[in-house]
């Protein structure tokens, strides 16, 4: 069972109160992109064994989308952060590095 | 039925056991969406309603009315059912030059009261919330999941709670609360 702290309302929300939104920080290709790039944006997702960045929606709460960094193996949560960002903030990266010294952002 | 009176979702519904679950009847509820971090938000709300903007996840009461923090951009006002449209008009007038939305939600929602020694037991059986008195006290508003539907819950006293959810799921919500409140179902945690 995952418990994630919603950064908008501060609630320590049980997984059943949330809706998963899949991989975070996807970049939508621009108008000149190839079909291959767009197919990747639509369908290809990382499925890492270890540190992963995800989108979650606090559906049965304040209704806001937010980001979470967690480990897919141990379910350890490194932190949650605002959805108004295109990359993980420094504090989250630092929290992951502190616990996973061999991890490198990809 | 007189014009404009309306009927609540489950008039007179009542079930008892560990705690009494009942539907108290029509309740005025006005939802206000606005940027609560904006400098004009609190003065506008004060001018229209006399309520200060509550802090994160707080609910404050003045007389027959109350206001609850629902999200970083949403407040919910409680008032007598007949005054909900008046409150909407007051909010719309006070915030008319600002980006906001005030809507009378009274008849889209249902209100339940849970009262008695087993109140926290009943809540704990249906919601993924720490309802220990140290964590969940009167004055706090918690939006969460009531069995399979979204709901908002707050304590009105040490052994009394109120629950609001969508009217369309009123029967389901009442039945699941009534089942949790059946005599003999005490878990004995709270």
PDB file of C-alpha atoms in Angstrom:
ATOM      1  CA  UNK A   1       0.000   0.000   0.000  1.00  0.00           C
ATOM      2  CA  UNK A   2       1.346   3.366  -1.024  1.00  0.00           C
ATOM      3  CA  UNK A   3       0.806   6.468   1.074  1.00  0.00           C
ATOM      4  CA  UNK A   4       1.649   9.702  -0.741  1.00  0.00           C
ATOM      5  CA  UNK A   5       1.520  13.187   0.729  1.00  0.00           C
ATOM      6  CA  UNK A   6      -0.496  15.469  -1.548  1.00  0.00           C
ATOM      7  CA  UNK A   7       1.567  18.663  -1.930  1.00  0.00           C
ATOM      8  CA  UNK A   8      -1.579  20.735  -2.458  1.00  0.00           C
ATOM      9  CA  UNK A   9      -3.716  19.815   0.546  1.00  0.00           C
ATOM     10  CA  UNK A  10      -1.069  18.203   2.771  1.00  0.00           C
ATOM     11  CA  UNK A  11      -3.060  15.005   3.270  1.00  0.00           C
ATOM     12  CA  UNK A  12      -1.178  11.732   3.661  1.00  0.00           C
ATOM     13  CA  UNK A  13      -3.346  10.004   1.115  1.00  0.00           C
ATOM     14  CA  UNK A  14      -3.801   6.288   0.889  1.00  0.00           C
ATOM     15  CA  UNK A  15      -3.324   4.842  -2.608  1.00  0.00           C
ATOM     16  CA  UNK A  16      -7.066   4.101  -2.799  1.00  0.00           C
ATOM     17  CA  UNK A  17      -7.794   7.821  -2.523  1.00  0.00           C
ATOM     18  CA  UNK A  18      -5.606   8.530  -5.567  1.00  0.00           C
ATOM     19  CA  UNK A  19      -5.710   7.857  -9.285  1.00  0.00           C
ATOM     20  CA  UNK A  20      -2.443   6.858 -10.985  1.00  0.00           C
ATOM     21  CA  UNK A  21      -1.468   8.896 -14.023  1.00  0.00           C
ATOM     22  CA  UNK A  22       1.545   6.969 -15.288  1.00  0.00           C
ATOM     23  CA  UNK A  23       5.006   8.224 -16.137  1.00  0.00           C
ATOM     24  CA  UNK A  24       5.768  11.870 -15.377  1.00  0.00           C
ATOM     25  CA  UNK A  25       7.655  14.525 -17.329  1.00  0.00           C
ATOM     26  CA  UNK A  26       6.704  13.427 -20.831  1.00  0.00           C
ATOM     27  CA  UNK A  27       7.493  15.954 -23.547  1.00  0.00           C
ATOM     28  CA  UNK A  28       4.969  16.423 -26.319  1.00  0.00           C
ATOM     29  CA  UNK A  29       6.793  16.671 -29.653  1.00  0.00           C
ATOM     30  CA  UNK A  30       6.323  19.905 -31.592  1.00  0.00           C
ATOM     31  CA  UNK A  31       4.618  20.432 -34.975  1.00  0.00           C
ATOM     32  CA  UNK A  32       7.662  19.327 -36.976  1.00  0.00           C
ATOM     33  CA  UNK A  33       8.108  16.036 -35.136  1.00  0.00           C
ATOM     34  CA  UNK A  34       8.238  12.709 -36.915  1.00  0.00           C
ATOM     35  CA  UNK A  35       5.512  10.084 -36.638  1.00  0.00           C
ATOM     36  CA  UNK A  36       7.986   7.962 -34.720  1.00  0.00           C
ATOM     37  CA  UNK A  37       8.522  10.677 -32.108  1.00  0.00           C
ATOM     38  CA  UNK A  38       4.800  11.171 -31.707  1.00  0.00           C
ATOM     39  CA  UNK A  39       4.161   7.467 -31.393  1.00  0.00           C
ATOM     40  CA  UNK A  40       6.763   7.385 -28.632  1.00  0.00           C
ATOM     41  CA  UNK A  41       5.063  10.270 -26.839  1.00  0.00           C
ATOM     42  CA  UNK A  42       1.719   8.520 -27.034  1.00  0.00           C
ATOM     43  CA  UNK A  43       2.626   4.937 -26.307  1.00  0.00           C
ATOM     44  CA  UNK A  44       6.202   4.251 -25.232  1.00  0.00           C
ATOM     45  CA  UNK A  45       6.729   4.377 -21.486  1.00  0.00           C
ATOM     46  CA  UNK A  46       9.609   3.609 -19.189  1.00  0.00           C
ATOM     47  CA  UNK A  47       9.079   0.710 -16.852  1.00  0.00           C
ATOM     48  CA  UNK A  48      12.147   0.962 -14.621  1.00  0.00           C
ATOM     49  CA  UNK A  49      13.111  -1.365 -11.857  1.00  0.00           C
ATOM     50  CA  UNK A  50      13.956   1.202  -9.198  1.00  0.00           C
ATOM     51  CA  UNK A  51      13.531   4.988  -9.103  1.00  0.00           C
ATOM     52  CA  UNK A  52      10.514   6.195 -11.045  1.00  0.00           C
ATOM     53  CA  UNK A  53       8.710   9.524 -11.455  1.00  0.00           C
ATOM     54  CA  UNK A  54       4.948   9.313 -11.671  1.00  0.00           C
ATOM     55  CA  UNK A  55       1.854  11.451 -11.922  1.00  0.00           C
ATOM     56  CA  UNK A  56      -0.932  10.962  -9.415  1.00  0.00           C
ATOM     57  CA  UNK A  57      -4.297  12.659  -8.975  1.00  0.00           C
ATOM     58  CA  UNK A  58      -5.819  13.211  -5.539  1.00  0.00           C
ATOM     59  CA  UNK A  59      -9.215  12.210  -6.950  1.00  0.00           C
ATOM     60  CA  UNK A  60     -11.033  11.548  -3.688  1.00  0.00           C
ATOM     61  CA  UNK A  61      -9.519  14.645  -2.081  1.00  0.00           C
ATOM     62  CA  UNK A  62      -8.618  18.081  -3.380  1.00  0.00           C
ATOM     63  CA  UNK A  63      -8.723  16.853  -6.985  1.00  0.00           C
ATOM     64  CA  UNK A  64      -5.239  18.098  -7.889  1.00  0.00           C
ATOM     65  CA  UNK A  65      -2.610  16.325  -9.985  1.00  0.00           C
ATOM     66  CA  UNK A  66       0.854  16.059  -8.469  1.00  0.00           C
ATOM     67  CA  UNK A  67       4.143  14.240  -9.027  1.00  0.00           C
ATOM     68  CA  UNK A  68       5.710  11.509  -6.937  1.00  0.00           C
ATOM     69  CA  UNK A  69       9.185   9.979  -6.958  1.00  0.00           C
ATOM     70  CA  UNK A  70       9.292   6.428  -5.662  1.00  0.00           C
ATOM     71  CA  UNK A  71      11.041   3.103  -6.016  1.00  0.00           C
ATOM     72  CA  UNK A  72       9.078   0.514  -7.975  1.00  0.00           C
ATOM     73  CA  UNK A  73      10.878  -2.337  -6.212  1.00  0.00           C
ATOM     74  CA  UNK A  74      10.545  -1.351  -2.559  1.00  0.00           C
ATOM     75  CA  UNK A  75       7.680   1.192  -2.813  1.00  0.00           C
ATOM     76  CA  UNK A  76       9.925   3.621  -0.934  1.00  0.00           C
ATOM     77  CA  UNK A  77       8.646   7.154  -1.539  1.00  0.00           C
ATOM     78  CA  UNK A  78      11.369   9.777  -2.036  1.00  0.00           C
ATOM     79  CA  UNK A  79       8.962  12.670  -2.154  1.00  0.00           C
ATOM     80  CA  UNK A  80       6.016  14.326  -3.847  1.00  0.00           C
ATOM     81  CA  UNK A  81       6.047  17.659  -5.622  1.00  0.00           C
ATOM     82  CA  UNK A  82       3.988  20.130  -7.586  1.00  0.00           C
ATOM     83  CA  UNK A  83       2.655  19.351 -11.041  1.00  0.00           C
ATOM     84  CA  UNK A  84       3.689  22.825 -12.206  1.00  0.00           C
ATOM     85  CA  UNK A  85       7.140  21.708 -13.256  1.00  0.00           C
ATOM     86  CA  UNK A  86       8.718  19.943 -16.240  1.00  0.00           C
ATOM     87  CA  UNK A  87      11.456  18.198 -14.277  1.00  0.00           C
ATOM     88  CA  UNK A  88      11.991  16.908 -10.731  1.00  0.00           C
ATOM     89  CA  UNK A  89      13.058  19.715  -8.339  1.00  0.00           C
ATOM     90  CA  UNK A  90      16.534  19.690  -6.807  1.00  0.00           C
ATOM     91  CA  UNK A  91      15.276  18.701  -3.366  1.00  0.00           C
ATOM     92  CA  UNK A  92      13.703  15.525  -4.771  1.00  0.00           C
ATOM     93  CA  UNK A  93      16.845  14.626  -6.719  1.00  0.00           C
ATOM     94  CA  UNK A  94      18.893  15.173  -3.534  1.00  0.00           C
ATOM     95  CA  UNK A  95      16.517  12.978  -1.525  1.00  0.00           C
ATOM     96  CA  UNK A  96      16.861  10.172  -4.068  1.00  0.00           C
ATOM     97  CA  UNK A  97      20.680  10.504  -4.212  1.00  0.00           C
ATOM     98  CA  UNK A  98      20.855  10.363  -0.406  1.00  0.00           C
ATOM     99  CA  UNK A  99      19.132   6.981  -0.392  1.00  0.00           C
ATOM    100  CA  UNK A 100      20.298   5.607  -3.767  1.00  0.00           C
ATOM    101  CA  UNK A 101      23.915   6.829  -4.184  1.00  0.00           C
ATOM    102  CA  UNK A 102      24.371   4.805  -7.387  1.00  0.00           C
ATOM    103  CA  UNK A 103      21.274   6.255  -9.085  1.00  0.00           C
ATOM    104  CA  UNK A 104      21.719   8.608 -12.039  1.00  0.00           C
ATOM    105  CA  UNK A 105      18.906  10.611 -13.632  1.00  0.00           C
ATOM    106  CA  UNK A 106      18.141   9.499 -17.191  1.00  0.00           C
TER     107      UNK A 106
ATOM    108  CA  UNK B   1     -44.842  20.518  -2.544  1.00  0.00           C
ATOM    109  CA  UNK B   2     -44.643  24.323  -2.338  1.00  0.00           C
ATOM    110  CA  UNK B   3     -42.749  26.081  -5.118  1.00  0.00           C
ATOM    111  CA  UNK B   4     -39.015  26.196  -4.504  1.00  0.00           C
ATOM    112  CA  UNK B   5     -39.021  24.066  -1.370  1.00  0.00           C
ATOM    113  CA  UNK B   6     -37.219  20.978  -2.612  1.00  0.00           C
ATOM    114  CA  UNK B   7     -36.850  17.577  -1.042  1.00  0.00           C
ATOM    115  CA  UNK B   8     -33.678  16.162   0.419  1.00  0.00           C
ATOM    116  CA  UNK B   9     -32.224  12.906  -0.925  1.00  0.00           C
ATOM    117  CA  UNK B  10     -33.418  10.485   1.757  1.00  0.00           C
ATOM    118  CA  UNK B  11     -35.937  12.348   3.928  1.00  0.00           C
ATOM    119  CA  UNK B  12     -35.962  11.048   7.475  1.00  0.00           C
ATOM    120  CA  UNK B  13     -33.430   8.273   6.804  1.00  0.00           C
ATOM    121  CA  UNK B  14     -32.094   6.976  10.096  1.00  0.00           C
ATOM    122  CA  UNK B  15     -30.196   3.895  11.226  1.00  0.00           C
ATOM    123  CA  UNK B  16     -28.684   3.162  14.590  1.00  0.00           C
ATOM    124  CA  UNK B  17     -26.264   0.935  16.425  1.00  0.00           C
ATOM    125  CA  UNK B  18     -22.711   1.902  17.366  1.00  0.00           C
ATOM    126  CA  UNK B  19     -23.727   5.369  16.283  1.00  0.00           C
ATOM    127  CA  UNK B  20     -26.823   6.919  14.772  1.00  0.00           C
ATOM    128  CA  UNK B  21     -26.589   7.681  11.052  1.00  0.00           C
ATOM    129  CA  UNK B  22     -29.237  10.051   9.766  1.00  0.00           C
ATOM    130  CA  UNK B  23     -29.975  12.530   7.043  1.00  0.00           C
ATOM    131  CA  UNK B  24     -30.701  15.875   8.713  1.00  0.00           C
ATOM    132  CA  UNK B  25     -32.497  17.281   5.673  1.00  0.00           C
ATOM    133  CA  UNK B  26     -31.882  20.091   3.235  1.00  0.00           C
ATOM    134  CA  UNK B  27     -28.625  21.963   3.704  1.00  0.00           C
ATOM    135  CA  UNK B  28     -27.517  24.994   1.751  1.00  0.00           C
ATOM    136  CA  UNK B  29     -24.080  24.537   0.194  1.00  0.00           C
ATOM    137  CA  UNK B  30     -22.287  27.010  -2.035  1.00  0.00           C
ATOM    138  CA  UNK B  31     -19.075  26.103  -3.794  1.00  0.00           C
ATOM    139  CA  UNK B  32     -16.638  28.909  -4.539  1.00  0.00           C
ATOM    140  CA  UNK B  33     -13.689  28.443  -6.873  1.00  0.00           C
ATOM    141  CA  UNK B  34     -11.056  31.168  -6.848  1.00  0.00           C
ATOM    142  CA  UNK B  35      -7.336  31.685  -6.385  1.00  0.00           C
ATOM    143  CA  UNK B  36      -7.056  31.681  -2.585  1.00  0.00           C
ATOM    144  CA  UNK B  37      -3.477  32.972  -2.771  1.00  0.00           C
ATOM    145  CA  UNK B  38      -4.597  36.183  -4.513  1.00  0.00           C
ATOM    146  CA  UNK B  39      -4.620  39.310  -2.350  1.00  0.00           C
ATOM    147  CA  UNK B  40      -8.221  40.095  -3.266  1.00  0.00           C
ATOM    148  CA  UNK B  41      -9.610  36.666  -2.294  1.00  0.00           C
ATOM    149  CA  UNK B  42      -9.894  37.013   1.489  1.00  0.00           C
ATOM    150  CA  UNK B  43     -11.299  40.585   1.481  1.00  0.00           C
ATOM    151  CA  UNK B  44     -13.868  39.580  -1.161  1.00  0.00           C
ATOM    152  CA  UNK B  45     -15.005  36.543   0.788  1.00  0.00           C
ATOM    153  CA  UNK B  46     -15.174  38.616   3.989  1.00  0.00           C
ATOM    154  CA  UNK B  47     -17.215  41.336   2.303  1.00  0.00           C
ATOM    155  CA  UNK B  48     -19.723  38.871   0.850  1.00  0.00           C
ATOM    156  CA  UNK B  49     -20.103  36.413   3.703  1.00  0.00           C
ATOM    157  CA  UNK B  50     -18.504  37.742   6.878  1.00  0.00           C
ATOM    158  CA  UNK B  51     -16.281  34.659   6.920  1.00  0.00           C
ATOM    159  CA  UNK B  52     -12.502  34.754   7.051  1.00  0.00           C
ATOM    160  CA  UNK B  53     -10.850  32.309   4.644  1.00  0.00           C
ATOM    161  CA  UNK B  54     -10.055  29.186   6.678  1.00  0.00           C
ATOM    162  CA  UNK B  55      -6.569  27.699   6.722  1.00  0.00           C
ATOM    163  CA  UNK B  56      -5.625  24.539   4.873  1.00  0.00           C
ATOM    164  CA  UNK B  57      -8.231  21.784   5.529  1.00  0.00           C
ATOM    165  CA  UNK B  58      -9.994  23.874   8.197  1.00  0.00           C
ATOM    166  CA  UNK B  59     -13.702  24.449   8.677  1.00  0.00           C
ATOM    167  CA  UNK B  60     -14.932  27.431  10.672  1.00  0.00           C
ATOM    168  CA  UNK B  61     -18.441  28.112  11.865  1.00  0.00           C
ATOM    169  CA  UNK B  62     -20.272  31.385  12.434  1.00  0.00           C
ATOM    170  CA  UNK B  63     -23.854  31.114  13.675  1.00  0.00           C
ATOM    171  CA  UNK B  64     -25.860  28.960  11.248  1.00  0.00           C
ATOM    172  CA  UNK B  65     -23.173  29.115   8.599  1.00  0.00           C
ATOM    173  CA  UNK B  66     -19.756  27.598   8.070  1.00  0.00           C
ATOM    174  CA  UNK B  67     -16.976  27.730   5.532  1.00  0.00           C
ATOM    175  CA  UNK B  68     -14.559  24.926   4.702  1.00  0.00           C
ATOM    176  CA  UNK B  69     -11.238  24.827   2.842  1.00  0.00           C
ATOM    177  CA  UNK B  70     -11.722  22.154   0.158  1.00  0.00           C
ATOM    178  CA  UNK B  71      -8.694  22.649  -2.110  1.00  0.00           C
ATOM    179  CA  UNK B  72      -6.082  25.372  -2.779  1.00  0.00           C
ATOM    180  CA  UNK B  73      -8.646  27.002  -5.080  1.00  0.00           C
ATOM    181  CA  UNK B  74     -11.955  25.986  -3.542  1.00  0.00           C
ATOM    182  CA  UNK B  75     -14.117  26.876  -0.546  1.00  0.00           C
ATOM    183  CA  UNK B  76     -17.443  25.361   0.472  1.00  0.00           C
ATOM    184  CA  UNK B  77     -19.970  27.509   2.329  1.00  0.00           C
ATOM    185  CA  UNK B  78     -22.756  26.047   4.431  1.00  0.00           C
ATOM    186  CA  UNK B  79     -25.904  28.097   5.032  1.00  0.00           C
ATOM    187  CA  UNK B  80     -29.642  27.579   5.489  1.00  0.00           C
ATOM    188  CA  UNK B  81     -30.999  25.976   2.301  1.00  0.00           C
ATOM    189  CA  UNK B  82     -33.234  28.915   1.395  1.00  0.00           C
ATOM    190  CA  UNK B  83     -30.327  31.367   1.612  1.00  0.00           C
ATOM    191  CA  UNK B  84     -27.943  29.600  -0.766  1.00  0.00           C
ATOM    192  CA  UNK B  85     -28.974  31.668  -3.799  1.00  0.00           C
ATOM    193  CA  UNK B  86     -28.622  34.850  -1.750  1.00  0.00           C
ATOM    194  CA  UNK B  87     -25.111  33.807  -0.796  1.00  0.00           C
ATOM    195  CA  UNK B  88     -24.227  33.056  -4.430  1.00  0.00           C
ATOM    196  CA  UNK B  89     -25.456  36.513  -5.431  1.00  0.00           C
ATOM    197  CA  UNK B  90     -23.444  38.159  -2.640  1.00  0.00           C
ATOM    198  CA  UNK B  91     -20.270  36.296  -3.642  1.00  0.00           C
ATOM    199  CA  UNK B  92     -20.773  36.973  -7.343  1.00  0.00           C
ATOM    200  CA  UNK B  93     -21.271  40.660  -6.610  1.00  0.00           C
ATOM    201  CA  UNK B  94     -18.282  41.009  -4.275  1.00  0.00           C
ATOM    202  CA  UNK B  95     -15.969  39.165  -6.713  1.00  0.00           C
ATOM    203  CA  UNK B  96     -17.553  40.352  -9.968  1.00  0.00           C
ATOM    204  CA  UNK B  97     -14.348  41.808 -11.416  1.00  0.00           C
ATOM    205  CA  UNK B  98     -12.288  38.759 -10.467  1.00  0.00           C
ATOM    206  CA  UNK B  99     -11.869  35.301 -11.927  1.00  0.00           C
ATOM    207  CA  UNK B 100     -14.092  33.107  -9.791  1.00  0.00           C
ATOM    208  CA  UNK B 101     -17.078  30.768  -9.827  1.00  0.00           C
ATOM    209  CA  UNK B 102     -19.783  30.629  -7.162  1.00  0.00           C
ATOM    210  CA  UNK B 103     -22.407  27.896  -7.566  1.00  0.00           C
ATOM    211  CA  UNK B 104     -25.339  26.752  -5.442  1.00  0.00           C
ATOM    212  CA  UNK B 105     -24.535  23.059  -4.957  1.00  0.00           C
ATOM    213  CA  UNK B 106     -27.199  22.402  -2.285  1.00  0.00           C
ATOM    214  CA  UNK B 107     -29.321  20.017  -4.342  1.00  0.00           C
ATOM    215  CA  UNK B 108     -26.342  18.234  -5.907  1.00  0.00           C
ATOM    216  CA  UNK B 109     -25.141  17.044  -2.516  1.00  0.00           C
ATOM    217  CA  UNK B 110     -26.406  15.129   0.467  1.00  0.00           C
ATOM    218  CA  UNK B 111     -25.515  15.659   4.119  1.00  0.00           C
ATOM    219  CA  UNK B 112     -25.382  12.880   6.710  1.00  0.00           C
ATOM    220  CA  UNK B 113     -24.945  13.146  10.464  1.00  0.00           C
ATOM    221  CA  UNK B 114     -23.208  10.421  12.477  1.00  0.00           C
ATOM    222  CA  UNK B 115     -23.636  10.745  16.220  1.00  0.00           C
ATOM    223  CA  UNK B 116     -22.836   8.575  19.193  1.00  0.00           C
ATOM    224  CA  UNK B 117     -19.978   6.820  20.970  1.00  0.00           C
ATOM    225  CA  UNK B 118     -19.120   4.731  17.881  1.00  0.00           C
ATOM    226  CA  UNK B 119     -18.832   7.667  15.474  1.00  0.00           C
ATOM    227  CA  UNK B 120     -15.086   7.351  14.940  1.00  0.00           C
ATOM    228  CA  UNK B 121     -15.377   3.574  14.569  1.00  0.00           C
ATOM    229  CA  UNK B 122     -17.940   4.002  11.811  1.00  0.00           C
ATOM    230  CA  UNK B 123     -15.745   6.538   9.979  1.00  0.00           C
ATOM    231  CA  UNK B 124     -12.637   4.378  10.351  1.00  0.00           C
ATOM    232  CA  UNK B 125     -14.407   1.397   8.829  1.00  0.00           C
ATOM    233  CA  UNK B 126     -15.309   3.302   5.685  1.00  0.00           C
ATOM    234  CA  UNK B 127     -12.506   5.831   5.137  1.00  0.00           C
ATOM    235  CA  UNK B 128      -8.708   5.574   4.756  1.00  0.00           C
ATOM    236  CA  UNK B 129      -8.269   8.320   7.351  1.00  0.00           C
ATOM    237  CA  UNK B 130      -6.592   8.414  10.752  1.00  0.00           C
ATOM    238  CA  UNK B 131      -9.624   9.443  12.805  1.00  0.00           C
ATOM    239  CA  UNK B 132      -7.880   9.335  16.188  1.00  0.00           C
ATOM    240  CA  UNK B 133      -8.922  12.430  18.200  1.00  0.00           C
ATOM    241  CA  UNK B 134      -5.297  13.639  18.159  1.00  0.00           C
ATOM    242  CA  UNK B 135      -5.247  13.585  14.349  1.00  0.00           C
ATOM    243  CA  UNK B 136      -8.827  14.421  13.456  1.00  0.00           C
ATOM    244  CA  UNK B 137     -10.467  16.969  15.710  1.00  0.00           C
ATOM    245  CA  UNK B 138     -13.424  19.322  15.330  1.00  0.00           C
ATOM    246  CA  UNK B 139     -12.429  22.179  13.038  1.00  0.00           C
ATOM    247  CA  UNK B 140     -10.709  19.959  10.471  1.00  0.00           C
ATOM    248  CA  UNK B 141     -12.212  19.198   7.070  1.00  0.00           C
ATOM    249  CA  UNK B 142     -11.113  16.015   5.327  1.00  0.00           C
ATOM    250  CA  UNK B 143     -12.007  15.107   1.764  1.00  0.00           C
ATOM    251  CA  UNK B 144     -11.566  11.418   1.231  1.00  0.00           C
ATOM    252  CA  UNK B 145     -13.095   8.207   0.002  1.00  0.00           C
ATOM    253  CA  UNK B 146     -16.263   6.899   1.691  1.00  0.00           C
ATOM    254  CA  UNK B 147     -16.207   3.208   0.713  1.00  0.00           C
ATOM    255  CA  UNK B 148     -16.333   3.629  -3.091  1.00  0.00           C
ATOM    256  CA  UNK B 149     -17.378   7.277  -3.444  1.00  0.00           C
ATOM    257  CA  UNK B 150     -15.654  10.610  -2.762  1.00  0.00           C
ATOM    258  CA  UNK B 151     -16.897  12.440   0.335  1.00  0.00           C
ATOM    259  CA  UNK B 152     -15.987  15.185   2.772  1.00  0.00           C
ATOM    260  CA  UNK B 153     -16.098  14.599   6.504  1.00  0.00           C
ATOM    261  CA  UNK B 154     -15.633  16.737   9.584  1.00  0.00           C
ATOM    262  CA  UNK B 155     -16.223  16.368  13.301  1.00  0.00           C
ATOM    263  CA  UNK B 156     -18.811  18.625  14.927  1.00  0.00           C
ATOM    264  CA  UNK B 157     -18.052  17.355  18.418  1.00  0.00           C
ATOM    265  CA  UNK B 158     -16.057  14.619  20.179  1.00  0.00           C
ATOM    266  CA  UNK B 159     -18.634  11.997  19.130  1.00  0.00           C
ATOM    267  CA  UNK B 160     -20.378  13.598  16.198  1.00  0.00           C
ATOM    268  CA  UNK B 161     -19.461  13.906  12.542  1.00  0.00           C
ATOM    269  CA  UNK B 162     -20.966  15.247   9.334  1.00  0.00           C
ATOM    270  CA  UNK B 163     -20.447  13.720   5.912  1.00  0.00           C
ATOM    271  CA  UNK B 164     -21.156  15.339   2.544  1.00  0.00           C
ATOM    272  CA  UNK B 165     -21.177  13.474  -0.747  1.00  0.00           C
ATOM    273  CA  UNK B 166     -22.883  13.573  -4.127  1.00  0.00           C
ATOM    274  CA  UNK B 167     -26.663  13.241  -3.977  1.00  0.00           C
ATOM    275  CA  UNK B 168     -26.587  10.703  -6.796  1.00  0.00           C
ATOM    276  CA  UNK B 169     -24.889   8.221  -4.449  1.00  0.00           C
ATOM    277  CA  UNK B 170     -26.929   9.135  -1.354  1.00  0.00           C
ATOM    278  CA  UNK B 171     -28.540   5.707  -0.961  1.00  0.00           C
ATOM    279  CA  UNK B 172     -25.236   3.879  -1.372  1.00  0.00           C
ATOM    280  CA  UNK B 173     -23.463   6.183   1.095  1.00  0.00           C
ATOM    281  CA  UNK B 174     -26.221   5.939   3.680  1.00  0.00           C
ATOM    282  CA  UNK B 175     -26.444   2.150   3.420  1.00  0.00           C
ATOM    283  CA  UNK B 176     -22.709   1.643   3.752  1.00  0.00           C
ATOM    284  CA  UNK B 177     -22.547   3.963   6.781  1.00  0.00           C
ATOM    285  CA  UNK B 178     -25.589   2.225   8.319  1.00  0.00           C
ATOM    286  CA  UNK B 179     -23.934  -1.169   7.792  1.00  0.00           C
ATOM    287  CA  UNK B 180     -20.735   0.062   9.450  1.00  0.00           C
ATOM    288  CA  UNK B 181     -22.824   1.328  12.367  1.00  0.00           C
ATOM    289  CA  UNK B 182     -24.661  -1.928  13.031  1.00  0.00           C
ATOM    290  CA  UNK B 183     -24.744  -3.093  16.626  1.00  0.00           C
ATOM    291  CA  UNK B 184     -22.129  -5.753  17.287  1.00  0.00           C
ATOM    292  CA  UNK B 185     -19.744  -4.403  14.673  1.00  0.00           C
ATOM    293  CA  UNK B 186     -17.444  -2.510  17.018  1.00  0.00           C
ATOM    294  CA  UNK B 187     -13.751  -2.976  16.279  1.00  0.00           C
ATOM    295  CA  UNK B 188     -12.826  -1.297  19.534  1.00  0.00           C
ATOM    296  CA  UNK B 189     -10.001   0.874  18.226  1.00  0.00           C
ATOM    297  CA  UNK B 190     -11.548   4.242  19.100  1.00  0.00           C
TER     298      UNK B 190
END
